[in-house]
Each structure stands twice: as C-alpha cells, then as structure tokens.
Tab-separated table of N, CA and C in Angstrom:
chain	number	residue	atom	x	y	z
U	1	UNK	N	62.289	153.370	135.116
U	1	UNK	CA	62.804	153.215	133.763
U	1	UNK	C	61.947	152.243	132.967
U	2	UNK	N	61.783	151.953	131.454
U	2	UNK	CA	61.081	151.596	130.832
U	2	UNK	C	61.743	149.977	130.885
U	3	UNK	N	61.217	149.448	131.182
U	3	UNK	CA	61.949	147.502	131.494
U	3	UNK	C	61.336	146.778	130.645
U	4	UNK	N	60.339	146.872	130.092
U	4	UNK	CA	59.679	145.741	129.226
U	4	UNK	C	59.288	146.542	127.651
U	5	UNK	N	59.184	145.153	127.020
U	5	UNK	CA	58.859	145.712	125.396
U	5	UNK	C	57.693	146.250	125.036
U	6	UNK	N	56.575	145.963	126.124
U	6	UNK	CA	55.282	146.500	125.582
U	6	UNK	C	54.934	148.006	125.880
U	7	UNK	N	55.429	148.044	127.389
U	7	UNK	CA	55.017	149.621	127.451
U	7	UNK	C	56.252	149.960	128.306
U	8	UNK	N	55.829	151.382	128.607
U	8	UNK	CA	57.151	151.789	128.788
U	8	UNK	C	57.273	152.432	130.473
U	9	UNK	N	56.987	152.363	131.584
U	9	UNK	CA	56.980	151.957	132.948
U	9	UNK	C	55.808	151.053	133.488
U	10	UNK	N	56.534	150.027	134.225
U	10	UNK	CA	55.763	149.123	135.203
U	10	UNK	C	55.699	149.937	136.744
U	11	UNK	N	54.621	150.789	136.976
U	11	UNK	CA	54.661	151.229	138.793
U	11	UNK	C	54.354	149.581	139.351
U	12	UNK	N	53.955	150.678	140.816
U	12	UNK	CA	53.815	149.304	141.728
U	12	UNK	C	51.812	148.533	141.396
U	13	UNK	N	51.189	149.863	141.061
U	13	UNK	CA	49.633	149.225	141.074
U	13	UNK	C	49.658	149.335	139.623
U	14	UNK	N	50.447	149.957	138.667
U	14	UNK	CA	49.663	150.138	137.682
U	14	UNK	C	50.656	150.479	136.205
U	15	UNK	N	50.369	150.685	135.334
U	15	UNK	CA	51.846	150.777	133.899
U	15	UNK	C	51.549	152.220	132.980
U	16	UNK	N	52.331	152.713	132.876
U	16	UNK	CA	52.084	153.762	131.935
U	16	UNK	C	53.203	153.481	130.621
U	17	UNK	N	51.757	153.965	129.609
U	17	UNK	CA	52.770	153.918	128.040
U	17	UNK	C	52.591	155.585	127.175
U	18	UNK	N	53.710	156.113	127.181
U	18	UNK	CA	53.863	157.297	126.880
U	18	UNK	C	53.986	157.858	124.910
U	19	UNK	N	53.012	158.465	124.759
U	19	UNK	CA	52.898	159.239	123.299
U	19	UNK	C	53.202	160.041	123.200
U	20	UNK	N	53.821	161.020	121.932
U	20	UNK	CA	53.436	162.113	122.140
U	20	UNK	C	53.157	162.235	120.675
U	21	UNK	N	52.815	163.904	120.275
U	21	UNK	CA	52.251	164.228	119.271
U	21	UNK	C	52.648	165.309	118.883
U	22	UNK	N	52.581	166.282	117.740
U	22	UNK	CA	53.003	167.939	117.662
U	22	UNK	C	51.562	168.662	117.486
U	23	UNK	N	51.784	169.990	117.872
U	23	UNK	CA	50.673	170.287	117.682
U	23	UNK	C	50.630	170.698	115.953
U	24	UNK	N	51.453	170.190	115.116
U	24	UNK	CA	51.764	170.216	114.060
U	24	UNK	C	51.188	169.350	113.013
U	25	UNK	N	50.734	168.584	113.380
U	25	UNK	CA	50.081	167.108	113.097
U	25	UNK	C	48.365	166.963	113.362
U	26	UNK	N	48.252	166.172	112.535
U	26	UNK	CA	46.483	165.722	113.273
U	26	UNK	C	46.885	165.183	114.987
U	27	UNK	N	45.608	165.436	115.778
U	27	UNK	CA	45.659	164.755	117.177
U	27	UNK	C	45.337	163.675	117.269
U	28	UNK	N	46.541	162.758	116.888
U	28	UNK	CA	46.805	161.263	116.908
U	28	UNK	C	47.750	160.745	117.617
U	29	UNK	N	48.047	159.569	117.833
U	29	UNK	CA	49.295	158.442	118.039
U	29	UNK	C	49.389	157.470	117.419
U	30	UNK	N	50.546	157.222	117.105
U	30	UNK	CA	50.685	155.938	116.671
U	30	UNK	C	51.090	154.664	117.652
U	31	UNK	N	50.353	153.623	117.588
U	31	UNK	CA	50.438	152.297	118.208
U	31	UNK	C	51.218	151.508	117.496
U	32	UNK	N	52.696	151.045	117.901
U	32	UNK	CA	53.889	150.660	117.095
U	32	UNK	C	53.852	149.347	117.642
U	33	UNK	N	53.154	148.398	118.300
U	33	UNK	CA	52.960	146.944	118.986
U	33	UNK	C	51.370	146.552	119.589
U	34	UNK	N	50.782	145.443	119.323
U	34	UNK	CA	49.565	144.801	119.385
U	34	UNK	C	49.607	144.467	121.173
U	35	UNK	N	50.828	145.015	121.495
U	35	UNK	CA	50.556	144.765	123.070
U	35	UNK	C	50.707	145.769	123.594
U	36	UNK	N	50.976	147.209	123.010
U	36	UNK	CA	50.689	148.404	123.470
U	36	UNK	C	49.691	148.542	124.495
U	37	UNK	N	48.678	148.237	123.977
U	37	UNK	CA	47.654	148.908	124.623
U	37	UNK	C	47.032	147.965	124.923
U	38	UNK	N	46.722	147.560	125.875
U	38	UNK	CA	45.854	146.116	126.963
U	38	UNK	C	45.129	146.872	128.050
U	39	UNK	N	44.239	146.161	127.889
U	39	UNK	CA	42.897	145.958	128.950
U	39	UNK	C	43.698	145.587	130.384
U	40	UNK	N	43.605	145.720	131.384
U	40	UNK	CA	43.898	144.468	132.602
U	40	UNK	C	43.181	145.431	133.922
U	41	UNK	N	43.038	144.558	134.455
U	41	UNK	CA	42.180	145.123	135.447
U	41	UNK	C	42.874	145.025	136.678
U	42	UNK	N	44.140	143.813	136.581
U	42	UNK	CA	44.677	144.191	138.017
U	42	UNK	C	46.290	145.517	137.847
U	43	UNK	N	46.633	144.915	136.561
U	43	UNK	CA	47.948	146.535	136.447
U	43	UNK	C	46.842	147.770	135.797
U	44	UNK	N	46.120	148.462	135.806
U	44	UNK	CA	46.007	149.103	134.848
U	44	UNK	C	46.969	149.641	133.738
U	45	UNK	N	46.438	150.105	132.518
U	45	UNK	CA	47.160	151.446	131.532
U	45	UNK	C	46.583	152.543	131.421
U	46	UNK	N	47.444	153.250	131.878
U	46	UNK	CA	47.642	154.241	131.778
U	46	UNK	C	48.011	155.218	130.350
U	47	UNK	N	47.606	156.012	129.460
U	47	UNK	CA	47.587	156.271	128.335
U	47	UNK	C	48.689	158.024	128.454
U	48	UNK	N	49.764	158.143	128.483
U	48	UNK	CA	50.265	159.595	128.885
U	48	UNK	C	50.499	160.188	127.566
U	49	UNK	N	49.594	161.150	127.322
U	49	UNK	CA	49.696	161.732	125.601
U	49	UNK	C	50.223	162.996	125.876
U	50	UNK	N	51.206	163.340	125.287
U	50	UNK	CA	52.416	164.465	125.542
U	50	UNK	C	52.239	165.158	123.731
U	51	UNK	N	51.432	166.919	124.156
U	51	UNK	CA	51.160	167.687	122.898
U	51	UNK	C	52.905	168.273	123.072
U	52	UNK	N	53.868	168.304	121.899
U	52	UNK	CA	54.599	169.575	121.466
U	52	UNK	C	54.700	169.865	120.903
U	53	UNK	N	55.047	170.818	120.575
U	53	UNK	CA	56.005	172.235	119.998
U	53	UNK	C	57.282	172.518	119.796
U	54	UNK	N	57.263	172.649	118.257
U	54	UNK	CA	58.892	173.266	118.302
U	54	UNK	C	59.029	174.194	119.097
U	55	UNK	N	60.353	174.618	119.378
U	55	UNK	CA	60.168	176.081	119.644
U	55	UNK	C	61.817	176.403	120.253
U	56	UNK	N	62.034	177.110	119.184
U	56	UNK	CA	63.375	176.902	118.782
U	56	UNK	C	64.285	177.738	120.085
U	57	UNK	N	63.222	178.826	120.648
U	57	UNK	CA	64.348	179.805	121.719
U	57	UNK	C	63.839	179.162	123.226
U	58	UNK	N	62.698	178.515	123.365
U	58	UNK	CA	62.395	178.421	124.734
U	58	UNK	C	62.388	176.850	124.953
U	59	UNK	N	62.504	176.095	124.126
U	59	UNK	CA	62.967	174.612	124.053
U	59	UNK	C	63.628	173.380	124.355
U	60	UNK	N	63.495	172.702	124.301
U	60	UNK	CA	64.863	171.458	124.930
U	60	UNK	C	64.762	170.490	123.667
U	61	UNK	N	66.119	170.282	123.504
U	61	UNK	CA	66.504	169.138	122.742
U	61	UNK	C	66.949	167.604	123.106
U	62	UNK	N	66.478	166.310	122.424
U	62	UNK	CA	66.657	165.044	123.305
U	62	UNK	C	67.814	165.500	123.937
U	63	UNK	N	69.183	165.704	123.553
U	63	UNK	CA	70.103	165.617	124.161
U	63	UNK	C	70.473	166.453	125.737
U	64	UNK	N	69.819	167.851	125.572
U	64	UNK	CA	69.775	168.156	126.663
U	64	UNK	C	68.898	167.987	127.618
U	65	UNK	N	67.418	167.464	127.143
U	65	UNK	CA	66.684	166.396	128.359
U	65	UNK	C	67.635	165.307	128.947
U	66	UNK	N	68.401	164.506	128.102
U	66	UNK	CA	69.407	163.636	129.116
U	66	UNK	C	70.371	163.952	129.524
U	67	UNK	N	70.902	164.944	129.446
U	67	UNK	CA	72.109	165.482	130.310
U	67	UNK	C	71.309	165.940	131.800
U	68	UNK	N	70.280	166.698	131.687
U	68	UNK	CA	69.634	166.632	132.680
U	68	UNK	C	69.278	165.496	133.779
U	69	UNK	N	68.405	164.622	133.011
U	69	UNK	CA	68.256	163.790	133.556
U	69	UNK	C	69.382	162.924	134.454
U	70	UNK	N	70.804	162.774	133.437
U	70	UNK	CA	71.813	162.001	133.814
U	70	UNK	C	72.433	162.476	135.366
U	71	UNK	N	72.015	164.080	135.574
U	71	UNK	CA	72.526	164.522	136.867
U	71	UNK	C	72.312	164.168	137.754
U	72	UNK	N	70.620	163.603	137.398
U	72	UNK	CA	69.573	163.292	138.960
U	72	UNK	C	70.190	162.043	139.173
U	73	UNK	N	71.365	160.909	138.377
U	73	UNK	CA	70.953	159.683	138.734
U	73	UNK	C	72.638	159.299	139.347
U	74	UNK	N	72.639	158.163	140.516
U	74	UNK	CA	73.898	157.285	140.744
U	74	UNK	C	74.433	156.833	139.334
U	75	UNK	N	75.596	156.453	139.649
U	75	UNK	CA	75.974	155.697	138.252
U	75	UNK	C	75.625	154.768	137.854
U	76	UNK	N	75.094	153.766	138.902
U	76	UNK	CA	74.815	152.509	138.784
U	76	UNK	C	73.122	153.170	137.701
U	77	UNK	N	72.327	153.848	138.528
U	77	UNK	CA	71.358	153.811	137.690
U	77	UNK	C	71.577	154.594	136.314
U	78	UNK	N	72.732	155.631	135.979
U	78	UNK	CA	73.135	156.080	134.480
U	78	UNK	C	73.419	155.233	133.829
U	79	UNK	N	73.989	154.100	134.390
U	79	UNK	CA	74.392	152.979	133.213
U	79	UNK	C	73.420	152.331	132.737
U	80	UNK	N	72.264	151.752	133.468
U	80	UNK	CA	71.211	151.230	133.289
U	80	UNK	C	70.165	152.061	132.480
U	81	UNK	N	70.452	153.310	132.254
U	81	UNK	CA	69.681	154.380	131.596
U	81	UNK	C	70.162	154.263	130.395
U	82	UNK	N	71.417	154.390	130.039
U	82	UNK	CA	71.921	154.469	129.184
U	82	UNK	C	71.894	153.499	128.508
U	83	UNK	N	71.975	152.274	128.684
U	83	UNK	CA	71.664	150.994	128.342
U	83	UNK	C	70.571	150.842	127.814
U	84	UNK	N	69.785	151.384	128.181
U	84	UNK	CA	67.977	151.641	127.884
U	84	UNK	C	67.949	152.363	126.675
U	85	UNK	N	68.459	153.434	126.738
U	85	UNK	CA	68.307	154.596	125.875
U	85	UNK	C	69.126	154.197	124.625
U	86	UNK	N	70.191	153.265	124.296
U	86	UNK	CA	71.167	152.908	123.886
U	86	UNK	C	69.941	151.847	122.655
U	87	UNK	N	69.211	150.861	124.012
U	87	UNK	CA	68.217	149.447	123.007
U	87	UNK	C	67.171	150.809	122.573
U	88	UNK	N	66.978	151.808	122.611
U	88	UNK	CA	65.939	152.427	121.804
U	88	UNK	C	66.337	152.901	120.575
U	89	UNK	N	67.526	152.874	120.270
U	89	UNK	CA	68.048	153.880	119.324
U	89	UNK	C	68.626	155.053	119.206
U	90	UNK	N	68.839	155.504	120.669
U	90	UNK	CA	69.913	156.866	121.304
U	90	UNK	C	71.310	156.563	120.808
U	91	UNK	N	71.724	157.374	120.200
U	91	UNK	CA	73.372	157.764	120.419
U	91	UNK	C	73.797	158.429	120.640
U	92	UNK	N	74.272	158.082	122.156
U	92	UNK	CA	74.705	159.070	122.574
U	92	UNK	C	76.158	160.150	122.186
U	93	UNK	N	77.032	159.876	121.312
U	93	UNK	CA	78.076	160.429	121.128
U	93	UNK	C	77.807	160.915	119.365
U	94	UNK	N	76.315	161.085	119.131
U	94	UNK	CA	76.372	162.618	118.136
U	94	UNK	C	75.018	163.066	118.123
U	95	UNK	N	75.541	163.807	119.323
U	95	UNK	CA	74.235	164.963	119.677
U	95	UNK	C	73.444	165.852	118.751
U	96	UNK	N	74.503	166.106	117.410
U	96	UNK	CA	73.648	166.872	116.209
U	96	UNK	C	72.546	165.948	116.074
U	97	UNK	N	72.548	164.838	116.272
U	97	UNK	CA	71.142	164.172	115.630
U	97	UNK	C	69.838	164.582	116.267
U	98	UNK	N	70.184	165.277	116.967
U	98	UNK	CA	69.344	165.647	118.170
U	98	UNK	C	68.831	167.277	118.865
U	99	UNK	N	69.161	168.357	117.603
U	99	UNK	CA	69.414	169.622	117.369
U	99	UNK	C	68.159	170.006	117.807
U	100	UNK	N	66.988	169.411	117.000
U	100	UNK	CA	65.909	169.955	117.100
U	100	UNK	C	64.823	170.254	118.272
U	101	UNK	N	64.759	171.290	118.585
U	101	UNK	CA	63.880	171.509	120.248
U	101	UNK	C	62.756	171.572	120.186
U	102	UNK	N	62.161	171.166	121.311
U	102	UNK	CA	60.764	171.450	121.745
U	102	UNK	C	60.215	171.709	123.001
U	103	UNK	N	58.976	172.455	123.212
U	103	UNK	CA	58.197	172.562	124.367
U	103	UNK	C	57.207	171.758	124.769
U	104	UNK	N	56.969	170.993	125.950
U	104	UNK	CA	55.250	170.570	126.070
U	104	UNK	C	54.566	171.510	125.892
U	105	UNK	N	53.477	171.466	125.186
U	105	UNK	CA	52.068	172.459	125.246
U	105	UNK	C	51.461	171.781	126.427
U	106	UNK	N	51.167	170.193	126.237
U	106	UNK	CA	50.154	169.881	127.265
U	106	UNK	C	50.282	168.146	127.659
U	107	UNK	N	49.928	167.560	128.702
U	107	UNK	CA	49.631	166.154	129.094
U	107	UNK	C	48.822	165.688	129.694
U	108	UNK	N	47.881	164.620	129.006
U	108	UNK	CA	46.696	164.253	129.252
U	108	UNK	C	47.384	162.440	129.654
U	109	UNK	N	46.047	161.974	130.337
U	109	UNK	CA	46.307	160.746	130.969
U	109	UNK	C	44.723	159.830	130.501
U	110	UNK	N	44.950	159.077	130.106
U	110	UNK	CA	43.946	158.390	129.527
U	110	UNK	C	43.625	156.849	129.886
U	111	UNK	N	42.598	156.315	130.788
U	111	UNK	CA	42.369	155.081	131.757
U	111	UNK	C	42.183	154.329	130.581
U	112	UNK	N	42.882	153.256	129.663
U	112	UNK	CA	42.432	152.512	129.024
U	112	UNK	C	41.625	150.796	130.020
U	113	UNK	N	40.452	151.227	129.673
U	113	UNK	CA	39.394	150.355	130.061
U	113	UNK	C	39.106	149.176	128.872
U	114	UNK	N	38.021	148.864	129.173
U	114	UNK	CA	36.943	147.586	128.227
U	114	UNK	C	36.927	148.121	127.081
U	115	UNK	N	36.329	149.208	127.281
U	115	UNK	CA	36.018	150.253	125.133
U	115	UNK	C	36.787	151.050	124.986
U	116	UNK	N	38.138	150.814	125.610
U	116	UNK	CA	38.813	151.652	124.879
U	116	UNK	C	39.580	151.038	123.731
U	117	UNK	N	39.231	152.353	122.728
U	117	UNK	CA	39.881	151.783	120.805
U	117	UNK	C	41.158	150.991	121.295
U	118	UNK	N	40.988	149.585	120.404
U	118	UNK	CA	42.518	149.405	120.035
U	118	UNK	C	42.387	147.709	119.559
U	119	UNK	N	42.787	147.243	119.278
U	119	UNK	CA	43.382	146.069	118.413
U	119	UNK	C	43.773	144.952	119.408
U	120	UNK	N	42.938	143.881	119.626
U	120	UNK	CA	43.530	143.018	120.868
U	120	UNK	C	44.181	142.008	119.984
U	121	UNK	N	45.085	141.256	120.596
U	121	UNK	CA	46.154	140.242	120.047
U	121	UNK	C	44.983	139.146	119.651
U	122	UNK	N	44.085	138.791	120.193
U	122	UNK	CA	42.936	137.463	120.283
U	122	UNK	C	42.436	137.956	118.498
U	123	UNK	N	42.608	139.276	118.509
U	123	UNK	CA	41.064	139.546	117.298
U	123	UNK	C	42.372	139.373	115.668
U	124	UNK	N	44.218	139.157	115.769
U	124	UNK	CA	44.512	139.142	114.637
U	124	UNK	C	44.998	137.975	114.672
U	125	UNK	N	45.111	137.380	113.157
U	125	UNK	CA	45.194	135.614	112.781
U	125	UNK	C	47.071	135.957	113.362
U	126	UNK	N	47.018	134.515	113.571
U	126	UNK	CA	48.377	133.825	114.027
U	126	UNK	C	49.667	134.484	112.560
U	127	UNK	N	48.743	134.324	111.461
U	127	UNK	CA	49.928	134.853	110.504
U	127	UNK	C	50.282	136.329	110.100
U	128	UNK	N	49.481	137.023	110.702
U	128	UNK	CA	50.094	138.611	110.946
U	128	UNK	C	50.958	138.790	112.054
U	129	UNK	N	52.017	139.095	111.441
U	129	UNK	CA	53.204	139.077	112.699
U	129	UNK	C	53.931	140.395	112.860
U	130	UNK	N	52.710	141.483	112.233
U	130	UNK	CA	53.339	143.028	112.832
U	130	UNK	C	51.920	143.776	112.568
U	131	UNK	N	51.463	144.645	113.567
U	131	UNK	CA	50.368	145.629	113.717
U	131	UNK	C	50.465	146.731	113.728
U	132	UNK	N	50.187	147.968	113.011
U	132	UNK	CA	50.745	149.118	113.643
U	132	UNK	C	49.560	150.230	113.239
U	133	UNK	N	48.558	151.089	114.317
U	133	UNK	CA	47.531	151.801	113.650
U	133	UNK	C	48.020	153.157	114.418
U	134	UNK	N	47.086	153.933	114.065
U	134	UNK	CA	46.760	155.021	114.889
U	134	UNK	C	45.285	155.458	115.854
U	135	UNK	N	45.848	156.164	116.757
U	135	UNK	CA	44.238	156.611	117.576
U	135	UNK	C	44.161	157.898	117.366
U	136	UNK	N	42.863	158.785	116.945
U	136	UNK	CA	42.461	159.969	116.823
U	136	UNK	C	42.134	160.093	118.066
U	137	UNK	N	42.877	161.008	118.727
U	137	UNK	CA	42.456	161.743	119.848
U	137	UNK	C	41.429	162.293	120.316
U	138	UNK	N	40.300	162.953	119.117
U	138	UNK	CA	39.448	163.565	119.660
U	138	UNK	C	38.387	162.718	119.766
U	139	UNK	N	38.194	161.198	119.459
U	139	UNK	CA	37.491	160.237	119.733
U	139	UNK	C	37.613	159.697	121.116
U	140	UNK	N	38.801	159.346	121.827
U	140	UNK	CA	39.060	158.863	123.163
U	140	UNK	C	38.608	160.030	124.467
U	141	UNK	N	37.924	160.954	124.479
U	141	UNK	CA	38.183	162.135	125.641
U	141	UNK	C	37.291	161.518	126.542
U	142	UNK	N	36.448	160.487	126.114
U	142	UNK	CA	35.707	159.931	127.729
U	142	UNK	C	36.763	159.279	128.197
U	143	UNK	N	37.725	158.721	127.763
U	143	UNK	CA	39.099	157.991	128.920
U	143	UNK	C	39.841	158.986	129.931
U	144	UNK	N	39.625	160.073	129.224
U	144	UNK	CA	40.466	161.454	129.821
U	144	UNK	C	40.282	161.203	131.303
U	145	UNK	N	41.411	160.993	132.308
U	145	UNK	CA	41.368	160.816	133.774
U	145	UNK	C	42.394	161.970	134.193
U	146	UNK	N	42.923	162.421	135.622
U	146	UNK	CA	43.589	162.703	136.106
U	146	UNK	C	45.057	161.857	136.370
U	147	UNK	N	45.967	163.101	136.312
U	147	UNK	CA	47.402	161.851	136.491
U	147	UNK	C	47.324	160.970	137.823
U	148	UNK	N	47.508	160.034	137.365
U	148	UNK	CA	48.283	158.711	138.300
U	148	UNK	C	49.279	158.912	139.574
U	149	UNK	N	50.128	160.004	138.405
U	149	UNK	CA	51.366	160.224	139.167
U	149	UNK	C	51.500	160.881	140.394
C-alpha cells in the first residue's frame, strides 16, 4: 500500500511512483511534489507510467477496481486501504463519481537515475513552497527498463 507522501510504494530494495496518462492527451505526466521523483542509489525509483483508454463496454471504473481489490484483502488490511484511499480523496459511498471507465493500453517502467529530467529540492529557493511540472514522455525512453515487479 502507498505509506508515504512522496511516492506511492516502498518494496523491500526499491520504491515505485505510479502515473498514468490517456492516450487522449500528449505523452506526459504530471509531477504534483519536488520529492516525487529522487535520485537514490540505495532505494531506487522506479517510474510506472500506465497509457489508458476510455472504453466504455470493455472497461473498469475506480469503483469497480476497488471492489475488486477489497475481495483479495483481510479486514484488517481493507481498513487500512480504505483509510488510504479515504487521505487521497476516495469516497467511497458515491460511486457515480466514479462512472467513467477505462482500459490499460500499456505499462512502461522507467529507472530514474543521475539524468533523469526532474527538479531536485537543492536546485529551488527556500521560498517556493509548491512545484508542480510535467515530463514528455517521448524524451525519457533511454530510462525505459523492464518491470521490477
């Protein structure tokens, strides 16, 4: 489950922070925190860029990704999910908000190293106290690695 504010799983060697994009859109992400994306050499990051698609007959909607999900888990860990999903901005008790479906097209995994684009906390003054850019995708494809997982 996602435990910390910067990214969104801590494994045991290494962290993944998850994007996604439509194929509706330019092939971008947006970086919503200056600690998104870090260098480290002993956790790595992991970059998981998730392409979708509407797609209204063959689709899933947030709500029925977590009903799913909620099956696989004890209670002890649904509550703790829910709790999670709850500090993101989920509500769970009106699912219309949540009508709209989609498919993965595709998921790429991206080794953020030394050059990989991004905005280190060292390079903005003490009095900017919010960052938020985007990465063009078709600039990063030398990071392009195999999943982790």
């Amino acid at each position: 489950f996602p435990v910390t504010i910067h990214y969104d799983f801590q494994l045991a060697k290494y962290r993944v922070e998850v994007k996604t994009w439509s194929n509706t859109s330019q092939p971008q992400i947006y970086i919503s925190d200056i600690n998104q994306i870090i260098y480290d050499t002993v956790n790595p990051l992991y970059l998981s860029v998730i392409q979708v698609s509407k797609d209204l007959n063959n689709g899933k909607n947030l709500a029925e990704i977590v009903d799913q999900l909620l099956l696989s888990l004890t209670n002890s860990q649904k509550d703790i999910f829910l709790s999670l999903l709850s500090d993101a901005g989920y509500l769970v008790g009106q699912r219309e908000l949540y009508a709209e479906k989609f498919s993965i097209i595709k998921q790429d995994f991206y080794l953020v190293g030394r050059e990989f684009p991004r905005i280190e906390y060292n390079q903005v003054s003490p009095c900017i106290t919010s960052v938020k850019y985007c990465i063009n995708l078709n600039g990063i494809s030398k990071f392009l690695v195999e999943s982790p997982l």
